[in-house]
Amino acid sequence: MAARPTWQGHLKLSLVTCPVALYTATTSAADVRFHLINPDTHNRIRMVPTDPDAGPVERSHLVRGYEVSKDEYVLFDDADFDKVRLDSTKTIAIDKFVDEAEIDRLYWDDPFFVVPEKGAGVEAFAVIRDAMQKQGKVALGQLVLRGKERQLALEVRGKGLVAYTLRAHDEVRDADDYFDDIPKVKADADMVEIAARIIAQKEADFDPTAFKDRYDDALREMIKAKTKGGKGLVDVAEPDDTNVIDLMAALKNSLKGSAGGARKPAAKKPAAKSAPRKKTA
């Protein structure tokens, strides 16, 4: 496997244990990336760690510090962090199983592929995987990852597992703090009916390959234009807000416009218990 594992350790269910590796399931390799450049020299700027008293410092010489009071720090080096070892540092211990629907989507975070290490542990991995698939449940466990213990949700995907880190409760803001100030408006029933028909006409299957980052594409076009000496201006007009007076007319015109591209929705098949979770941004 070409990619390097993000983490290596063991997966444990009761007394059944097997060695596994976690691989980041997403990539940003295709993103457009920029560097800071001095426009006078066209040199790339290098970020040099600098002590306000001693001047530039080698990064390898630096340690981390926790501020206990103003300008007072407790220092930690790598050896100190190695002393903080929990069971979850090297073991994902599955301690409970839940229905996927019980986990609020706000808590789902980064996905990782869980792959068994080659050897005798593959059979133990298969037992855990197939038992999870048979029960149709999501497994919960803990793991120390990137300097922080996170709760994991693991689900079956094909021959392997996908582990999602879950945000902690205090990391998720209360939606009521934002939604309580939304004015209470009784939507017109006829307008809601027309909007529902527009939604029905736009029903489609989810296809992640159909999404293209148009902003990224626009940046590439600008880069191409500027490389050839042009200004590369990319612009688009913002739509006007729909006011209450024109709302019904806008809905009716939208319904007419949607009718041309309407298609008969495909018959919905019951989701398999092992189907991957459809995550929203």
mmCIF file with all atom_site columns, C-alpha atoms in Angstrom, residues 63-229:
data_model
loop_
_atom_site.group_PDB
_atom_site.id
_atom_site.type_symbol
_atom_site.label_atom_id
_atom_site.label_alt_id
_atom_site.label_comp_id
_atom_site.label_asym_id
_atom_site.label_entity_id
_atom_site.label_seq_id
_atom_site.pdbx_PDB_ins_code
_atom_site.Cartn_x
_atom_site.Cartn_y
_atom_site.Cartn_z
_atom_site.occupancy
_atom_site.B_iso_or_equiv
_atom_site.pdbx_formal_charge
_atom_site.auth_seq_id
_atom_site.auth_comp_id
_atom_site.auth_asym_id
_atom_site.auth_atom_id
_atom_site.pdbx_PDB_model_num
ATOM 1   C CA . VAL A 1 63  ? 9.844   22.289  22.883  1.00 0.00 ? 63  VAL A CA 1
ATOM 2   C CA . ARG A 1 64  ? 6.178   22.869  23.685  1.00 0.00 ? 64  ARG A CA 1
ATOM 3   C CA . GLY A 1 65  ? 4.947   24.834  26.677  1.00 0.00 ? 65  GLY A CA 1
ATOM 4   C CA . TYR A 1 66  ? 1.673   25.246  28.568  1.00 0.00 ? 66  TYR A CA 1
ATOM 5   C CA . GLU A 1 67  ? 1.028   28.755  29.909  1.00 0.00 ? 67  GLU A CA 1
ATOM 6   C CA . VAL A 1 68  ? 0.096   28.545  33.610  1.00 0.00 ? 68  VAL A CA 1
ATOM 7   C CA . SER A 1 69  ? 0.205   32.309  34.155  1.00 0.00 ? 69  SER A CA 1
ATOM 8   C CA . LYS A 1 70  ? 1.284   35.421  32.256  1.00 0.00 ? 70  LYS A CA 1
ATOM 9   C CA . ASP A 1 71  ? 4.587   34.548  30.513  1.00 0.00 ? 71  ASP A CA 1
ATOM 10  C CA . GLU A 1 72  ? 5.064   31.497  32.775  1.00 0.00 ? 72  GLU A CA 1
ATOM 11  C CA . TYR A 1 73  ? 5.188   28.102  31.034  1.00 0.00 ? 73  TYR A CA 1
ATOM 12  C CA . VAL A 1 74  ? 5.518   24.447  31.957  1.00 0.00 ? 74  VAL A CA 1
ATOM 13  C CA . LEU A 1 75  ? 7.769   22.875  29.319  1.00 0.00 ? 75  LEU A CA 1
ATOM 14  C CA . PHE A 1 76  ? 7.190   19.509  27.621  1.00 0.00 ? 76  PHE A CA 1
ATOM 15  C CA . ASP A 1 77  ? 9.486   17.578  25.300  1.00 0.00 ? 77  ASP A CA 1
ATOM 16  C CA . ASP A 1 78  ? 8.744   14.378  23.350  1.00 0.00 ? 78  ASP A CA 1
ATOM 17  C CA . ALA A 1 79  ? 9.833   12.173  26.259  1.00 0.00 ? 79  ALA A CA 1
ATOM 18  C CA . ASP A 1 80  ? 7.229   13.813  28.498  1.00 0.00 ? 80  ASP A CA 1
ATOM 19  C CA . PHE A 1 81  ? 4.421   13.087  26.042  1.00 0.00 ? 81  PHE A CA 1
ATOM 20  C CA . ASP A 1 82  ? 5.561   9.465   25.772  1.00 0.00 ? 82  ASP A CA 1
ATOM 21  C CA . LYS A 1 83  ? 4.943   9.096   29.517  1.00 0.00 ? 83  LYS A CA 1
ATOM 22  C CA . VAL A 1 84  ? 1.236   9.919   29.053  1.00 0.00 ? 84  VAL A CA 1
ATOM 23  C CA . ARG A 1 85  ? 0.145   6.519   27.825  1.00 0.00 ? 85  ARG A CA 1
ATOM 24  C CA . LEU A 1 86  ? -3.483  5.366   27.973  1.00 0.00 ? 86  LEU A CA 1
ATOM 25  C CA . ASP A 1 87  ? -4.847  2.036   26.790  1.00 0.00 ? 87  ASP A CA 1
ATOM 26  C CA . SER A 1 88  ? -6.250  3.936   23.812  1.00 0.00 ? 88  SER A CA 1
ATOM 27  C CA . THR A 1 89  ? -2.763  5.062   22.764  1.00 0.00 ? 89  THR A CA 1
ATOM 28  C CA . LYS A 1 90  ? -2.148  1.770   21.001  1.00 0.00 ? 90  LYS A CA 1
ATOM 29  C CA . THR A 1 91  ? -5.506  -0.022  21.213  1.00 0.00 ? 91  THR A CA 1
ATOM 30  C CA . ILE A 1 92  ? -8.985  0.697   19.864  1.00 0.00 ? 92  ILE A CA 1
ATOM 31  C CA . ALA A 1 93  ? -11.113 -1.105  22.424  1.00 0.00 ? 93  ALA A CA 1
ATOM 32  C CA . ILE A 1 94  ? -14.719 -1.505  21.269  1.00 0.00 ? 94  ILE A CA 1
ATOM 33  C CA . ASP A 1 95  ? -16.842 -0.994  24.372  1.00 0.00 ? 95  ASP A CA 1
ATOM 34  C CA . LYS A 1 96  ? -20.381 -0.599  23.008  1.00 0.00 ? 96  LYS A CA 1
ATOM 35  C CA . PHE A 1 97  ? -22.570 -0.768  19.886  1.00 0.00 ? 97  PHE A CA 1
ATOM 36  C CA . VAL A 1 98  ? -25.295 1.651   18.821  1.00 0.00 ? 98  VAL A CA 1
ATOM 37  C CA . ASP A 1 99  ? -27.613 2.313   15.893  1.00 0.00 ? 99  ASP A CA 1
ATOM 38  C CA . GLU A 1 100 ? -26.137 4.783   13.430  1.00 0.00 ? 100 GLU A CA 1
ATOM 39  C CA . ALA A 1 101 ? -29.245 6.978   13.686  1.00 0.00 ? 101 ALA A CA 1
ATOM 40  C CA . GLU A 1 102 ? -28.507 7.546   17.391  1.00 0.00 ? 102 GLU A CA 1
ATOM 41  C CA . ILE A 1 103 ? -25.402 9.617   16.570  1.00 0.00 ? 103 ILE A CA 1
ATOM 42  C CA . ASP A 1 104 ? -26.253 13.218  15.658  1.00 0.00 ? 104 ASP A CA 1
ATOM 43  C CA . ARG A 1 105 ? -24.638 14.188  12.335  1.00 0.00 ? 105 ARG A CA 1
ATOM 44  C CA . LEU A 1 106 ? -23.028 17.183  14.028  1.00 0.00 ? 106 LEU A CA 1
ATOM 45  C CA . TYR A 1 107 ? -20.710 14.805  15.885  1.00 0.00 ? 107 TYR A CA 1
ATOM 46  C CA . TRP A 1 108 ? -19.311 12.952  12.837  1.00 0.00 ? 108 TRP A CA 1
ATOM 47  C CA . ASP A 1 109 ? -15.808 14.131  11.927  1.00 0.00 ? 109 ASP A CA 1
ATOM 48  C CA . ASP A 1 110 ? -12.810 12.768  9.982   1.00 0.00 ? 110 ASP A CA 1
ATOM 49  C CA . PRO A 1 111 ? -12.959 9.287   8.346   1.00 0.00 ? 111 PRO A CA 1
ATOM 50  C CA . PHE A 1 112 ? -10.145 6.720   8.395   1.00 0.00 ? 112 PHE A CA 1
ATOM 51  C CA . PHE A 1 113 ? -9.822  3.337   6.691   1.00 0.00 ? 113 PHE A CA 1
ATOM 52  C CA . VAL A 1 114 ? -9.159  0.542   9.184   1.00 0.00 ? 114 VAL A CA 1
ATOM 53  C CA . VAL A 1 115 ? -7.050  -2.207  7.597   1.00 0.00 ? 115 VAL A CA 1
ATOM 54  C CA . PRO A 1 116 ? -5.786  -5.407  9.245   1.00 0.00 ? 116 PRO A CA 1
ATOM 55  C CA . GLU A 1 117 ? -2.045  -5.963  9.300   1.00 0.00 ? 117 GLU A CA 1
ATOM 56  C CA . LYS A 1 118 ? -0.942  -9.012  7.328   1.00 0.00 ? 118 LYS A CA 1
ATOM 57  C CA . GLY A 1 119 ? -0.525  -12.153 9.375   1.00 0.00 ? 119 GLY A CA 1
ATOM 58  C CA . ALA A 1 120 ? -2.478  -14.249 11.827  1.00 0.00 ? 120 ALA A CA 1
ATOM 59  C CA . GLY A 1 121 ? -4.609  -11.283 12.957  1.00 0.00 ? 121 GLY A CA 1
ATOM 60  C CA . VAL A 1 122 ? -6.519  -11.113 9.664   1.00 0.00 ? 122 VAL A CA 1
ATOM 61  C CA . GLU A 1 123 ? -8.915  -13.867 10.734  1.00 0.00 ? 123 GLU A CA 1
ATOM 62  C CA . ALA A 1 124 ? -9.678  -12.114 14.034  1.00 0.00 ? 124 ALA A CA 1
ATOM 63  C CA . PHE A 1 125 ? -10.349 -8.913  12.072  1.00 0.00 ? 125 PHE A CA 1
ATOM 64  C CA . ALA A 1 126 ? -12.733 -10.793 9.776   1.00 0.00 ? 126 ALA A CA 1
ATOM 65  C CA . VAL A 1 127 ? -14.619 -12.191 12.777  1.00 0.00 ? 127 VAL A CA 1
ATOM 66  C CA . ILE A 1 128 ? -15.111 -8.716  14.270  1.00 0.00 ? 128 ILE A CA 1
ATOM 67  C CA . ARG A 1 129 ? -16.076 -7.225  10.887  1.00 0.00 ? 129 ARG A CA 1
ATOM 68  C CA . ASP A 1 130 ? -18.576 -9.948  9.968   1.00 0.00 ? 130 ASP A CA 1
ATOM 69  C CA . ALA A 1 131 ? -20.159 -9.920  13.441  1.00 0.00 ? 131 ALA A CA 1
ATOM 70  C CA . MET A 1 132 ? -20.667 -6.161  13.172  1.00 0.00 ? 132 MET A CA 1
ATOM 71  C CA . GLN A 1 133 ? -22.216 -6.570  9.738   1.00 0.00 ? 133 GLN A CA 1
ATOM 72  C CA . LYS A 1 134 ? -24.534 -9.305  10.990  1.00 0.00 ? 134 LYS A CA 1
ATOM 73  C CA . GLN A 1 135 ? -25.777 -7.151  13.878  1.00 0.00 ? 135 GLN A CA 1
ATOM 74  C CA . GLY A 1 136 ? -26.018 -3.997  11.747  1.00 0.00 ? 136 GLY A CA 1
ATOM 75  C CA . LYS A 1 137 ? -24.557 -1.801  14.453  1.00 0.00 ? 137 LYS A CA 1
ATOM 76  C CA . VAL A 1 138 ? -21.941 0.940   14.688  1.00 0.00 ? 138 VAL A CA 1
ATOM 77  C CA . ALA A 1 139 ? -19.112 0.209   17.127  1.00 0.00 ? 139 ALA A CA 1
ATOM 78  C CA . LEU A 1 140 ? -17.849 2.852   19.563  1.00 0.00 ? 140 LEU A CA 1
ATOM 79  C CA . GLY A 1 141 ? -14.340 3.009   20.982  1.00 0.00 ? 141 GLY A CA 1
ATOM 80  C CA . GLN A 1 142 ? -11.573 5.440   21.945  1.00 0.00 ? 142 GLN A CA 1
ATOM 81  C CA . LEU A 1 143 ? -8.225  6.274   20.395  1.00 0.00 ? 143 LEU A CA 1
ATOM 82  C CA . VAL A 1 144 ? -5.408  8.720   21.147  1.00 0.00 ? 144 VAL A CA 1
ATOM 83  C CA . LEU A 1 145 ? -4.827  10.388  17.790  1.00 0.00 ? 145 LEU A CA 1
ATOM 84  C CA . ARG A 1 146 ? -2.764  13.490  17.028  1.00 0.00 ? 146 ARG A CA 1
ATOM 85  C CA . GLY A 1 147 ? -2.217  14.299  20.670  1.00 0.00 ? 147 GLY A CA 1
ATOM 86  C CA . LYS A 1 148 ? -5.845  13.953  21.764  1.00 0.00 ? 148 LYS A CA 1
ATOM 87  C CA . GLU A 1 149 ? -8.109  11.106  22.836  1.00 0.00 ? 149 GLU A CA 1
ATOM 88  C CA . ARG A 1 150 ? -11.082 10.896  20.530  1.00 0.00 ? 150 ARG A CA 1
ATOM 89  C CA . GLN A 1 151 ? -14.167 8.724   20.470  1.00 0.00 ? 151 GLN A CA 1
ATOM 90  C CA . LEU A 1 152 ? -14.467 6.623   17.334  1.00 0.00 ? 152 LEU A CA 1
ATOM 91  C CA . ALA A 1 153 ? -17.472 5.259   15.456  1.00 0.00 ? 153 ALA A CA 1
ATOM 92  C CA . LEU A 1 154 ? -16.587 2.220   13.350  1.00 0.00 ? 154 LEU A CA 1
ATOM 93  C CA . GLU A 1 155 ? -18.733 0.747   10.589  1.00 0.00 ? 155 GLU A CA 1
ATOM 94  C CA . VAL A 1 156 ? -18.294 -2.015  8.025   1.00 0.00 ? 156 VAL A CA 1
ATOM 95  C CA . ARG A 1 157 ? -17.350 -1.040  4.483   1.00 0.00 ? 157 ARG A CA 1
ATOM 96  C CA . GLY A 1 158 ? -16.571 -3.847  2.044   1.00 0.00 ? 158 GLY A CA 1
ATOM 97  C CA . LYS A 1 159 ? -13.721 -5.996  3.353   1.00 0.00 ? 159 LYS A CA 1
ATOM 98  C CA . GLY A 1 160 ? -12.616 -3.380  5.877   1.00 0.00 ? 160 GLY A CA 1
ATOM 99  C CA . LEU A 1 161 ? -13.891 -0.886  8.419   1.00 0.00 ? 161 LEU A CA 1
ATOM 100 C CA . VAL A 1 162 ? -14.215 2.884   8.391   1.00 0.00 ? 162 VAL A CA 1
ATOM 101 C CA . ALA A 1 163 ? -13.537 4.724   11.649  1.00 0.00 ? 163 ALA A CA 1
ATOM 102 C CA . TYR A 1 164 ? -14.924 8.234   12.079  1.00 0.00 ? 164 TYR A CA 1
ATOM 103 C CA . THR A 1 165 ? -13.601 10.445  14.845  1.00 0.00 ? 165 THR A CA 1
ATOM 104 C CA . LEU A 1 166 ? -16.506 11.930  16.785  1.00 0.00 ? 166 LEU A CA 1
ATOM 105 C CA . ARG A 1 167 ? -16.484 15.468  18.106  1.00 0.00 ? 167 ARG A CA 1
ATOM 106 C CA . ALA A 1 168 ? -16.753 15.803  21.871  1.00 0.00 ? 168 ALA A CA 1
ATOM 107 C CA . HIS A 1 169 ? -19.975 17.182  23.334  1.00 0.00 ? 169 HIS A CA 1
ATOM 108 C CA . ASP A 1 170 ? -18.327 20.474  24.354  1.00 0.00 ? 170 ASP A CA 1
ATOM 109 C CA . GLU A 1 171 ? -17.019 20.956  20.803  1.00 0.00 ? 171 GLU A CA 1
ATOM 110 C CA . VAL A 1 172 ? -20.514 21.126  19.322  1.00 0.00 ? 172 VAL A CA 1
ATOM 111 C CA . ARG A 1 173 ? -22.387 24.371  19.784  1.00 0.00 ? 173 ARG A CA 1
ATOM 112 C CA . ASP A 1 174 ? -26.049 24.446  20.783  1.00 0.00 ? 174 ASP A CA 1
ATOM 113 C CA . ALA A 1 175 ? -28.166 25.074  17.686  1.00 0.00 ? 175 ALA A CA 1
ATOM 114 C CA . ASP A 1 176 ? -30.805 26.854  19.779  1.00 0.00 ? 176 ASP A CA 1
ATOM 115 C CA . ASP A 1 177 ? -28.315 29.664  20.436  1.00 0.00 ? 177 ASP A CA 1
ATOM 116 C CA . TYR A 1 178 ? -28.532 30.446  16.726  1.00 0.00 ? 178 TYR A CA 1
ATOM 117 C CA . PHE A 1 179 ? -32.008 29.295  15.723  1.00 0.00 ? 179 PHE A CA 1
ATOM 118 C CA . ASP A 1 180 ? -34.000 30.837  18.595  1.00 0.00 ? 180 ASP A CA 1
ATOM 119 C CA . ASP A 1 181 ? -33.752 34.298  17.013  1.00 0.00 ? 181 ASP A CA 1
ATOM 120 C CA . ILE A 1 182 ? -35.230 33.149  13.700  1.00 0.00 ? 182 ILE A CA 1
ATOM 121 C CA . PRO A 1 183 ? -38.628 34.895  13.452  1.00 0.00 ? 183 PRO A CA 1
ATOM 122 C CA . LYS A 1 184 ? -41.689 32.650  13.567  1.00 0.00 ? 184 LYS A CA 1
ATOM 123 C CA . VAL A 1 185 ? -43.265 32.853  10.123  1.00 0.00 ? 185 VAL A CA 1
ATOM 124 C CA . LYS A 1 186 ? -46.328 30.900  8.983   1.00 0.00 ? 186 LYS A CA 1
ATOM 125 C CA . ALA A 1 187 ? -45.526 29.925  5.412   1.00 0.00 ? 187 ALA A CA 1
ATOM 126 C CA . ASP A 1 188 ? -48.353 30.141  2.900   1.00 0.00 ? 188 ASP A CA 1
ATOM 127 C CA . ALA A 1 189 ? -49.703 26.619  2.295   1.00 0.00 ? 189 ALA A CA 1
ATOM 128 C CA . ASP A 1 190 ? -50.013 27.104  -1.479  1.00 0.00 ? 190 ASP A CA 1
ATOM 129 C CA . MET A 1 191 ? -46.426 28.326  -1.712  1.00 0.00 ? 191 MET A CA 1
ATOM 130 C CA . VAL A 1 192 ? -45.185 25.376  0.353   1.00 0.00 ? 192 VAL A CA 1
ATOM 131 C CA . GLU A 1 193 ? -47.063 23.006  -1.966  1.00 0.00 ? 193 GLU A CA 1
ATOM 132 C CA . ILE A 1 194 ? -45.441 24.530  -5.067  1.00 0.00 ? 194 ILE A CA 1
ATOM 133 C CA . ALA A 1 195 ? -41.999 24.425  -3.423  1.00 0.00 ? 195 ALA A CA 1
ATOM 134 C CA . ALA A 1 196 ? -42.579 20.754  -2.534  1.00 0.00 ? 196 ALA A CA 1
ATOM 135 C CA . ARG A 1 197 ? -43.402 20.005  -6.187  1.00 0.00 ? 197 ARG A CA 1
ATOM 136 C CA . ILE A 1 198 ? -40.179 21.743  -7.271  1.00 0.00 ? 198 ILE A CA 1
ATOM 137 C CA . ILE A 1 199 ? -38.257 19.559  -4.809  1.00 0.00 ? 199 ILE A CA 1
ATOM 138 C CA . ALA A 1 200 ? -39.954 16.433  -6.173  1.00 0.00 ? 200 ALA A CA 1
ATOM 139 C CA . GLN A 1 201 ? -38.979 17.400  -9.744  1.00 0.00 ? 201 GLN A CA 1
ATOM 140 C CA . LYS A 1 202 ? -35.345 17.865  -8.691  1.00 0.00 ? 202 LYS A CA 1
ATOM 141 C CA . GLU A 1 203 ? -35.113 14.524  -6.889  1.00 0.00 ? 203 GLU A CA 1
ATOM 142 C CA . ALA A 1 204 ? -31.948 12.654  -7.871  1.00 0.00 ? 204 ALA A CA 1
ATOM 143 C CA . ASP A 1 205 ? -29.524 9.994   -6.734  1.00 0.00 ? 205 ASP A CA 1
ATOM 144 C CA . PHE A 1 206 ? -26.453 11.182  -4.836  1.00 0.00 ? 206 PHE A CA 1
ATOM 145 C CA . ASP A 1 207 ? -23.383 11.056  -7.073  1.00 0.00 ? 207 ASP A CA 1
ATOM 146 C CA . PRO A 1 208 ? -20.223 12.489  -5.452  1.00 0.00 ? 208 PRO A CA 1
ATOM 147 C CA . THR A 1 209 ? -18.371 12.378  -8.793  1.00 0.00 ? 209 THR A CA 1
ATOM 148 C CA . ALA A 1 210 ? -20.805 14.933  -10.219 1.00 0.00 ? 210 ALA A CA 1
ATOM 149 C CA . PHE A 1 211 ? -19.616 17.662  -7.843  1.00 0.00 ? 211 PHE A CA 1
ATOM 150 C CA . LYS A 1 212 ? -16.876 19.885  -9.210  1.00 0.00 ? 212 LYS A CA 1
ATOM 151 C CA . ASP A 1 213 ? -15.151 22.618  -7.222  1.00 0.00 ? 213 ASP A CA 1
ATOM 152 C CA . ARG A 1 214 ? -15.916 25.528  -9.536  1.00 0.00 ? 214 ARG A CA 1
ATOM 153 C CA . TYR A 1 215 ? -14.019 27.966  -7.328  1.00 0.00 ? 215 TYR A CA 1
ATOM 154 C CA . ASP A 1 216 ? -10.929 25.778  -7.644  1.00 0.00 ? 216 ASP A CA 1
ATOM 155 C CA . ASP A 1 217 ? -11.467 25.620  -11.414 1.00 0.00 ? 217 ASP A CA 1
ATOM 156 C CA . ALA A 1 218 ? -11.837 29.423  -11.553 1.00 0.00 ? 218 ALA A CA 1
ATOM 157 C CA . LEU A 1 219 ? -8.564  29.821  -9.653  1.00 0.00 ? 219 LEU A CA 1
ATOM 158 C CA . ARG A 1 220 ? -6.813  27.548  -12.150 1.00 0.00 ? 220 ARG A CA 1
ATOM 159 C CA . GLU A 1 221 ? -8.216  29.621  -15.029 1.00 0.00 ? 221 GLU A CA 1
ATOM 160 C CA . MET A 1 222 ? -6.956  32.787  -13.358 1.00 0.00 ? 222 MET A CA 1
ATOM 161 C CA . ILE A 1 223 ? -3.521  31.193  -12.838 1.00 0.00 ? 223 ILE A CA 1
ATOM 162 C CA . LYS A 1 224 ? -3.439  30.231  -16.515 1.00 0.00 ? 224 LYS A CA 1
ATOM 163 C CA . ALA A 1 225 ? -4.445  33.738  -17.587 1.00 0.00 ? 225 ALA A CA 1
ATOM 164 C CA . LYS A 1 226 ? -1.919  35.452  -15.298 1.00 0.00 ? 226 LYS A CA 1
ATOM 165 C CA . THR A 1 227 ? 0.809   33.068  -16.497 1.00 0.00 ? 227 THR A CA 1
ATOM 166 C CA . LYS A 1 228 ? 0.131   34.353  -20.022 1.00 0.00 ? 228 LYS A CA 1
ATOM 167 C CA . GLY A 1 229 ? 0.308   37.963  -18.852 1.00 0.00 ? 229 GLY A CA 1
#
